[in-house]
mmCIF file of the C-alpha atoms, coordinates in Angstrom:
data_MODEL
# 
_entry.id   MODEL 
# 
loop_
_atom_site.group_PDB 
_atom_site.id 
_atom_site.type_symbol 
_atom_site.label_atom_id 
_atom_site.label_alt_id 
_atom_site.label_comp_id 
_atom_site.label_asym_id 
_atom_site.label_entity_id 
_atom_site.label_seq_id 
_atom_site.pdbx_PDB_ins_code 
_atom_site.Cartn_x 
_atom_site.Cartn_y 
_atom_site.Cartn_z 
_atom_site.occupancy 
_atom_site.B_iso_or_equiv 
_atom_site.pdbx_formal_charge 
_atom_site.auth_seq_id 
_atom_site.auth_comp_id 
_atom_site.auth_asym_id 
_atom_site.auth_atom_id 
_atom_site.pdbx_PDB_model_num 
ATOM 1   C CA . LYS A 1 1   ? 81.452 2.516   40.278 1.00 0.00 ? 1   LYS A CA 1 
ATOM 2   C CA . LEU A 1 2   ? 81.743 0.617   37.063 1.00 0.00 ? 2   LEU A CA 1 
ATOM 3   C CA . ASN A 1 3   ? 83.483 3.409   35.231 1.00 0.00 ? 3   ASN A CA 1 
ATOM 4   C CA . VAL A 1 4   ? 81.499 2.748   32.276 1.00 0.00 ? 4   VAL A CA 1 
ATOM 5   C CA . ALA A 1 5   ? 79.248 5.497   30.535 1.00 0.00 ? 5   ALA A CA 1 
ATOM 6   C CA . VAL A 1 6   ? 75.759 5.676   31.552 1.00 0.00 ? 6   VAL A CA 1 
ATOM 7   C CA . GLU A 1 7   ? 74.736 4.999   27.773 1.00 0.00 ? 7   GLU A CA 1 
ATOM 8   C CA . ALA A 1 8   ? 76.888 1.971   27.579 1.00 0.00 ? 8   ALA A CA 1 
ATOM 9   C CA . VAL A 1 9   ? 75.114 0.312   30.776 1.00 0.00 ? 9   VAL A CA 1 
ATOM 10  C CA . GLN A 1 10  ? 71.913 1.441   29.406 1.00 0.00 ? 10  GLN A CA 1 
ATOM 11  C CA . ARG A 1 11  ? 72.416 -0.180  25.901 1.00 0.00 ? 11  ARG A CA 1 
ATOM 12  C CA . GLY A 1 12  ? 73.553 -3.313  27.519 1.00 0.00 ? 12  GLY A CA 1 
ATOM 13  C CA . LEU A 1 13  ? 70.371 -3.568  29.740 1.00 0.00 ? 13  LEU A CA 1 
ATOM 14  C CA . GLU A 1 14  ? 67.986 -2.901  26.891 1.00 0.00 ? 14  GLU A CA 1 
ATOM 15  C CA . GLY A 1 15  ? 70.004 -5.735  24.827 1.00 0.00 ? 15  GLY A CA 1 
ATOM 16  C CA . LEU A 1 16  ? 69.719 -8.168  27.715 1.00 0.00 ? 16  LEU A CA 1 
ATOM 17  C CA . THR A 1 17  ? 65.888 -7.269  28.107 1.00 0.00 ? 17  THR A CA 1 
ATOM 18  C CA . TYR A 1 18  ? 65.354 -7.731  24.349 1.00 0.00 ? 18  TYR A CA 1 
ATOM 19  C CA . LEU A 1 19  ? 67.253 -10.980 24.339 1.00 0.00 ? 19  LEU A CA 1 
ATOM 20  C CA . LEU A 1 20  ? 65.291 -12.593 27.181 1.00 0.00 ? 20  LEU A CA 1 
ATOM 21  C CA . THR A 1 21  ? 61.832 -11.276 26.174 1.00 0.00 ? 21  THR A CA 1 
ATOM 22  C CA . GLU A 1 22  ? 62.307 -12.336 22.450 1.00 0.00 ? 22  GLU A CA 1 
ATOM 23  C CA . SER A 1 23  ? 63.643 -15.772 23.646 1.00 0.00 ? 23  SER A CA 1 
ATOM 24  C CA . SER A 1 24  ? 60.641 -16.178 26.072 1.00 0.00 ? 24  SER A CA 1 
ATOM 25  C CA . LYS A 1 25  ? 58.158 -15.129 23.499 1.00 0.00 ? 25  LYS A CA 1 
ATOM 26  C CA . LEU A 1 26  ? 59.553 -17.636 20.955 1.00 0.00 ? 26  LEU A CA 1 
ATOM 27  C CA . MET A 1 27  ? 60.001 -20.262 23.965 1.00 0.00 ? 27  MET A CA 1 
ATOM 28  C CA . ILE A 1 28  ? 63.297 -21.156 22.265 1.00 0.00 ? 28  ILE A CA 1 
ATOM 29  C CA . SER A 1 29  ? 65.211 -24.483 23.452 1.00 0.00 ? 29  SER A CA 1 
ATOM 30  C CA . GLU A 1 30  ? 68.240 -24.431 25.429 1.00 0.00 ? 30  GLU A CA 1 
ATOM 31  C CA . ALA A 1 31  ? 70.300 -25.382 22.524 1.00 0.00 ? 31  ALA A CA 1 
ATOM 32  C CA . ASP A 1 32  ? 68.909 -22.496 20.314 1.00 0.00 ? 32  ASP A CA 1 
ATOM 33  C CA . PHE A 1 33  ? 69.494 -19.967 23.179 1.00 0.00 ? 33  PHE A CA 1 
ATOM 34  C CA . GLN A 1 34  ? 73.050 -21.104 23.549 1.00 0.00 ? 34  GLN A CA 1 
ATOM 35  C CA . ASP A 1 35  ? 73.604 -20.823 19.697 1.00 0.00 ? 35  ASP A CA 1 
ATOM 36  C CA . SER A 1 36  ? 72.160 -17.234 19.739 1.00 0.00 ? 36  SER A CA 1 
ATOM 37  C CA . ILE A 1 37  ? 74.211 -15.963 22.570 1.00 0.00 ? 37  ILE A CA 1 
ATOM 38  C CA . HIS A 1 38  ? 77.459 -18.037 21.321 1.00 0.00 ? 38  HIS A CA 1 
ATOM 39  C CA . VAL A 1 39  ? 77.566 -15.422 18.171 1.00 0.00 ? 39  VAL A CA 1 
ATOM 40  C CA . LEU A 1 40  ? 77.880 -12.391 20.663 1.00 0.00 ? 40  LEU A CA 1 
ATOM 41  C CA . GLY A 1 41  ? 81.538 -13.785 21.652 1.00 0.00 ? 41  GLY A CA 1 
ATOM 42  C CA . PHE A 1 42  ? 81.088 -13.797 25.488 1.00 0.00 ? 42  PHE A CA 1 
ATOM 43  C CA . SER A 1 43  ? 83.080 -15.969 27.626 1.00 0.00 ? 43  SER A CA 1 
ATOM 44  C CA . ASP A 1 44  ? 81.672 -19.541 28.264 1.00 0.00 ? 44  ASP A CA 1 
ATOM 45  C CA . GLU A 1 45  ? 81.014 -18.722 31.984 1.00 0.00 ? 45  GLU A CA 1 
ATOM 46  C CA . LEU A 1 46  ? 78.937 -15.602 31.075 1.00 0.00 ? 46  LEU A CA 1 
ATOM 47  C CA . ASN A 1 47  ? 77.002 -17.760 28.485 1.00 0.00 ? 47  ASN A CA 1 
ATOM 48  C CA . LYS A 1 48  ? 76.142 -20.302 31.149 1.00 0.00 ? 48  LYS A CA 1 
ATOM 49  C CA . LEU A 1 49  ? 74.937 -17.414 33.490 1.00 0.00 ? 49  LEU A CA 1 
ATOM 50  C CA . LEU A 1 50  ? 72.642 -16.100 30.807 1.00 0.00 ? 50  LEU A CA 1 
ATOM 51  C CA . LEU A 1 51  ? 71.426 -19.492 29.805 1.00 0.00 ? 51  LEU A CA 1 
ATOM 52  C CA . GLN A 1 52  ? 70.580 -19.965 33.651 1.00 0.00 ? 52  GLN A CA 1 
ATOM 53  C CA . LEU A 1 53  ? 68.934 -16.525 33.888 1.00 0.00 ? 53  LEU A CA 1 
ATOM 54  C CA . TYR A 1 54  ? 66.857 -17.497 30.870 1.00 0.00 ? 54  TYR A CA 1 
ATOM 55  C CA . LEU A 1 55  ? 65.772 -20.871 32.223 1.00 0.00 ? 55  LEU A CA 1 
ATOM 56  C CA . ASP A 1 56  ? 65.174 -19.201 35.438 1.00 0.00 ? 56  ASP A CA 1 
ATOM 57  C CA . ASN A 1 57  ? 62.938 -16.516 34.355 1.00 0.00 ? 57  ASN A CA 1 
ATOM 58  C CA . ARG A 1 58  ? 61.271 -17.529 30.951 1.00 0.00 ? 58  ARG A CA 1 
ATOM 59  C CA . LYS A 1 59  ? 57.863 -18.570 32.481 1.00 0.00 ? 59  LYS A CA 1 
ATOM 60  C CA . GLU A 1 60  ? 57.608 -15.450 34.557 1.00 0.00 ? 60  GLU A CA 1 
ATOM 61  C CA . ILE A 1 61  ? 58.670 -13.303 31.427 1.00 0.00 ? 61  ILE A CA 1 
ATOM 62  C CA . ARG A 1 62  ? 55.856 -14.841 29.458 1.00 0.00 ? 62  ARG A CA 1 
ATOM 63  C CA . SER A 1 63  ? 53.325 -14.302 32.086 1.00 0.00 ? 63  SER A CA 1 
ATOM 64  C CA . ILE A 1 64  ? 54.251 -10.656 32.192 1.00 0.00 ? 64  ILE A CA 1 
ATOM 65  C CA . LEU A 1 65  ? 53.961 -10.320 28.504 1.00 0.00 ? 65  LEU A CA 1 
ATOM 66  C CA . SER A 1 66  ? 50.645 -11.955 28.402 1.00 0.00 ? 66  SER A CA 1 
ATOM 67  C CA . GLU A 1 67  ? 49.478 -9.690  31.023 1.00 0.00 ? 67  GLU A CA 1 
ATOM 68  C CA . LEU A 1 68  ? 50.666 -6.940  28.896 1.00 0.00 ? 68  LEU A CA 1 
ATOM 69  C CA . ALA A 1 69  ? 49.114 -7.728  25.699 1.00 0.00 ? 69  ALA A CA 1 
ATOM 70  C CA . PRO A 1 70  ? 45.874 -5.859  24.732 1.00 0.00 ? 70  PRO A CA 1 
ATOM 71  C CA . LYS A 1 71  ? 42.571 -7.498  25.469 1.00 0.00 ? 71  LYS A CA 1 
ATOM 72  C CA . LEU A 1 72  ? 40.856 -7.324  22.179 1.00 0.00 ? 72  LEU A CA 1 
ATOM 73  C CA . PRO A 1 73  ? 37.009 -7.879  21.934 1.00 0.00 ? 73  PRO A CA 1 
ATOM 74  C CA . SER A 1 74  ? 35.869 -11.297 20.965 1.00 0.00 ? 74  SER A CA 1 
ATOM 75  C CA . TYR A 1 75  ? 32.960 -12.256 18.706 1.00 0.00 ? 75  TYR A CA 1 
ATOM 76  C CA . HIS A 1 76  ? 29.521 -13.414 20.520 1.00 0.00 ? 76  HIS A CA 1 
ATOM 77  C CA . SER A 1 77  ? 26.899 -13.047 18.014 1.00 0.00 ? 77  SER A CA 1 
ATOM 78  C CA . LEU A 1 78  ? 25.807 -11.519 14.842 1.00 0.00 ? 78  LEU A CA 1 
ATOM 79  C CA . GLU A 1 79  ? 22.255 -10.135 13.544 1.00 0.00 ? 79  GLU A CA 1 
ATOM 80  C CA . TRP A 1 80  ? 21.754 -8.480  10.281 1.00 0.00 ? 80  TRP A CA 1 
ATOM 81  C CA . ARG A 1 81  ? 18.860 -7.069  8.148  1.00 0.00 ? 81  ARG A CA 1 
ATOM 82  C CA . LEU A 1 82  ? 18.320 -6.072  4.438  1.00 0.00 ? 82  LEU A CA 1 
ATOM 83  C CA . ASP A 1 83  ? 16.616 -2.954  3.808  1.00 0.00 ? 83  ASP A CA 1 
ATOM 84  C CA . VAL A 1 84  ? 15.619 -2.071  0.227  1.00 0.00 ? 84  VAL A CA 1 
ATOM 85  C CA . GLN A 1 85  ? 14.139 1.538   -0.474 1.00 0.00 ? 85  GLN A CA 1 
ATOM 86  C CA . LEU A 1 86  ? 11.909 0.950   -3.552 1.00 0.00 ? 86  LEU A CA 1 
ATOM 87  C CA . ALA A 1 87  ? 10.600 4.564   -4.063 1.00 0.00 ? 87  ALA A CA 1 
ATOM 88  C CA . SER A 1 88  ? 10.509 8.008   -2.560 1.00 0.00 ? 88  SER A CA 1 
ATOM 89  C CA . ARG A 1 89  ? 8.301  11.102  -3.439 1.00 0.00 ? 89  ARG A CA 1 
ATOM 90  C CA . SER A 1 90  ? 10.757 12.384  -5.777 1.00 0.00 ? 90  SER A CA 1 
ATOM 91  C CA . LEU A 1 91  ? 12.050 9.216   -7.496 1.00 0.00 ? 91  LEU A CA 1 
ATOM 92  C CA . ARG A 1 92  ? 9.041  6.690   -8.158 1.00 0.00 ? 92  ARG A CA 1 
ATOM 93  C CA . GLN A 1 93  ? 11.227 3.806   -9.222 1.00 0.00 ? 93  GLN A CA 1 
ATOM 94  C CA . GLN A 1 94  ? 14.546 3.216   -7.321 1.00 0.00 ? 94  GLN A CA 1 
ATOM 95  C CA . ILE A 1 95  ? 16.031 0.569   -5.639 1.00 0.00 ? 95  ILE A CA 1 
ATOM 96  C CA . LYS A 1 96  ? 18.617 1.455   -3.037 1.00 0.00 ? 96  LYS A CA 1 
ATOM 97  C CA . PRO A 1 97  ? 19.614 -1.702  -0.913 1.00 0.00 ? 97  PRO A CA 1 
ATOM 98  C CA . ALA A 1 98  ? 21.339 -1.405  2.416  1.00 0.00 ? 98  ALA A CA 1 
ATOM 99  C CA . VAL A 1 99  ? 22.688 -4.006  4.645  1.00 0.00 ? 99  VAL A CA 1 
ATOM 100 C CA . THR A 1 100 ? 22.416 -3.440  8.499  1.00 0.00 ? 100 THR A CA 1 
ATOM 101 C CA . ILE A 1 101 ? 24.663 -5.453  10.774 1.00 0.00 ? 101 ILE A CA 1 
ATOM 102 C CA . LYS A 1 102 ? 24.450 -5.819  14.663 1.00 0.00 ? 102 LYS A CA 1 
ATOM 103 C CA . LEU A 1 103 ? 27.779 -7.290  16.002 1.00 0.00 ? 103 LEU A CA 1 
ATOM 104 C CA . HIS A 1 104 ? 27.778 -8.321  19.671 1.00 0.00 ? 104 HIS A CA 1 
ATOM 105 C CA . LEU A 1 105 ? 31.248 -8.542  21.223 1.00 0.00 ? 105 LEU A CA 1 
ATOM 106 C CA . HIS A 1 106 ? 32.580 -9.871  24.832 1.00 0.00 ? 106 HIS A CA 1 
ATOM 107 C CA . GLN A 1 107 ? 35.473 -7.787  26.169 1.00 0.00 ? 107 GLN A CA 1 
ATOM 108 C CA . ASN A 1 108 ? 36.518 -8.322  29.931 1.00 0.00 ? 108 ASN A CA 1 
ATOM 109 C CA . GLU A 1 109 ? 33.161 -9.696  31.117 1.00 0.00 ? 109 GLU A CA 1 
ATOM 110 C CA . ASP A 1 110 ? 31.494 -6.560  29.407 1.00 0.00 ? 110 ASP A CA 1 
ATOM 111 C CA . GLN A 1 111 ? 29.285 -7.109  26.225 1.00 0.00 ? 111 GLN A CA 1 
ATOM 112 C CA . THR A 1 112 ? 29.365 -4.281  23.640 1.00 0.00 ? 112 THR A CA 1 
ATOM 113 C CA . THR A 1 113 ? 27.165 -3.987  20.444 1.00 0.00 ? 113 THR A CA 1 
ATOM 114 C CA . GLN A 1 114 ? 28.493 -2.350  17.140 1.00 0.00 ? 114 GLN A CA 1 
ATOM 115 C CA . VAL A 1 115 ? 25.948 -1.217  14.509 1.00 0.00 ? 115 VAL A CA 1 
ATOM 116 C CA . LEU A 1 116 ? 27.224 -1.171  10.917 1.00 0.00 ? 116 LEU A CA 1 
ATOM 117 C CA . GLN A 1 117 ? 25.460 -0.239  7.672  1.00 0.00 ? 117 GLN A CA 1 
ATOM 118 C CA . THR A 1 118 ? 26.729 -0.749  4.116  1.00 0.00 ? 118 THR A CA 1 
ATOM 119 C CA . ASP A 1 119 ? 25.571 -1.360  0.511  1.00 0.00 ? 119 ASP A CA 1 
ATOM 120 C CA . PRO A 1 120 ? 25.688 -4.837  -0.835 1.00 0.00 ? 120 PRO A CA 1 
ATOM 121 C CA . SER A 1 121 ? 28.594 -4.258  -3.163 1.00 0.00 ? 121 SER A CA 1 
ATOM 122 C CA . THR A 1 122 ? 30.888 -3.144  -0.264 1.00 0.00 ? 122 THR A CA 1 
ATOM 123 C CA . LEU A 1 123 ? 29.840 -5.901  1.730  1.00 0.00 ? 123 LEU A CA 1 
ATOM 124 C CA . LEU A 1 124 ? 30.743 -8.287  -1.071 1.00 0.00 ? 124 LEU A CA 1 
ATOM 125 C CA . HIS A 1 125 ? 34.247 -6.491  -1.365 1.00 0.00 ? 125 HIS A CA 1 
ATOM 126 C CA . LEU A 1 126 ? 34.676 -6.974  2.166  1.00 0.00 ? 126 LEU A CA 1 
ATOM 127 C CA . ILE A 1 127 ? 33.764 -10.744 2.090  1.00 0.00 ? 127 ILE A CA 1 
ATOM 128 C CA . GLN A 1 128 ? 36.320 -11.116 -0.763 1.00 0.00 ? 128 GLN A CA 1 
ATOM 129 C CA . GLN A 1 129 ? 39.201 -9.462  1.098  1.00 0.00 ? 129 GLN A CA 1 
ATOM 130 C CA . LEU A 1 130 ? 38.400 -11.465 4.314  1.00 0.00 ? 130 LEU A CA 1 
ATOM 131 C CA . GLU A 1 131 ? 38.399 -14.857 2.204  1.00 0.00 ? 131 GLU A CA 1 
ATOM 132 C CA . GLN A 1 132 ? 41.679 -13.534 0.775  1.00 0.00 ? 132 GLN A CA 1 
ATOM 133 C CA . ALA A 1 133 ? 43.293 -12.950 4.159  1.00 0.00 ? 133 ALA A CA 1 
ATOM 134 C CA . LEU A 1 134 ? 41.970 -16.487 5.126  1.00 0.00 ? 134 LEU A CA 1 
ATOM 135 C CA . GLY A 1 135 ? 43.607 -17.889 2.134  1.00 0.00 ? 135 GLY A CA 1 
ATOM 136 C CA . GLU A 1 136 ? 46.912 -16.130 2.927  1.00 0.00 ? 136 GLU A CA 1 
ATOM 137 C CA . MET A 1 137 ? 46.822 -17.806 6.553  1.00 0.00 ? 137 MET A CA 1 
ATOM 138 C CA . LYS A 1 138 ? 47.109 -21.275 4.890  1.00 0.00 ? 138 LYS A CA 1 
ATOM 139 C CA . THR A 1 139 ? 50.430 -20.124 3.237  1.00 0.00 ? 139 THR A CA 1 
ATOM 140 C CA . ASN A 1 140 ? 53.583 -21.649 4.500  1.00 0.00 ? 140 ASN A CA 1 
ATOM 141 C CA . HIS A 1 141 ? 55.151 -18.453 5.273  1.00 0.00 ? 141 HIS A CA 1 
ATOM 142 C CA . CYS A 1 142 ? 52.080 -17.123 7.356  1.00 0.00 ? 142 CYS A CA 1 
ATOM 143 C CA . ARG A 1 143 ? 52.329 -20.444 9.291  1.00 0.00 ? 143 ARG A CA 1 
ATOM 144 C CA . ARG A 1 144 ? 55.823 -20.005 10.211 1.00 0.00 ? 144 ARG A CA 1 
ATOM 145 C CA . ILE A 1 145 ? 55.193 -16.640 11.605 1.00 0.00 ? 145 ILE A CA 1 
ATOM 146 C CA . VAL A 1 146 ? 52.027 -17.529 13.600 1.00 0.00 ? 146 VAL A CA 1 
ATOM 147 C CA . ARG A 1 147 ? 53.910 -20.631 14.929 1.00 0.00 ? 147 ARG A CA 1 
ATOM 148 C CA . ASN A 1 148 ? 56.922 -18.255 16.020 1.00 0.00 ? 148 ASN A CA 1 
ATOM 149 C CA . MET A 1 149 ? 54.386 -15.971 17.764 1.00 0.00 ? 149 MET A CA 1 
ATOM 150 C CA . LYS A 1 150 ? 53.000 -18.460 20.059 1.00 0.00 ? 150 LYS A CA 1 
# 
């Protein structure tokens, strides 16, 4: 009925979907949305229709996107134990330390437990990597990314 190729209609719908979802994710203002679609070269009437479509549906789009987001487990508590093997039958003098960690997590009203075991040097390396990641989160670049994700 439109006398347009199916691929063109499909690409148009995908583009419109992408525009609305990304704009809703970032919760951009009316002025920013208008600036974004003004570059596309549409008529003023079509730009107004797109703006109204965005304003009418952004809350619903955000709620749908939040439902589609994966529900990751959250931290509840942690137990740890240090085990040291001082000797065995074949080796009278040895020191073999091991750290056992029991991690309790919540996910969708369910509580799960993960048991991990490692040596102290690997645990220290893991701690350093996590501290480095936390330090990265304090940079302006990461703050900008996180602010735009909300």
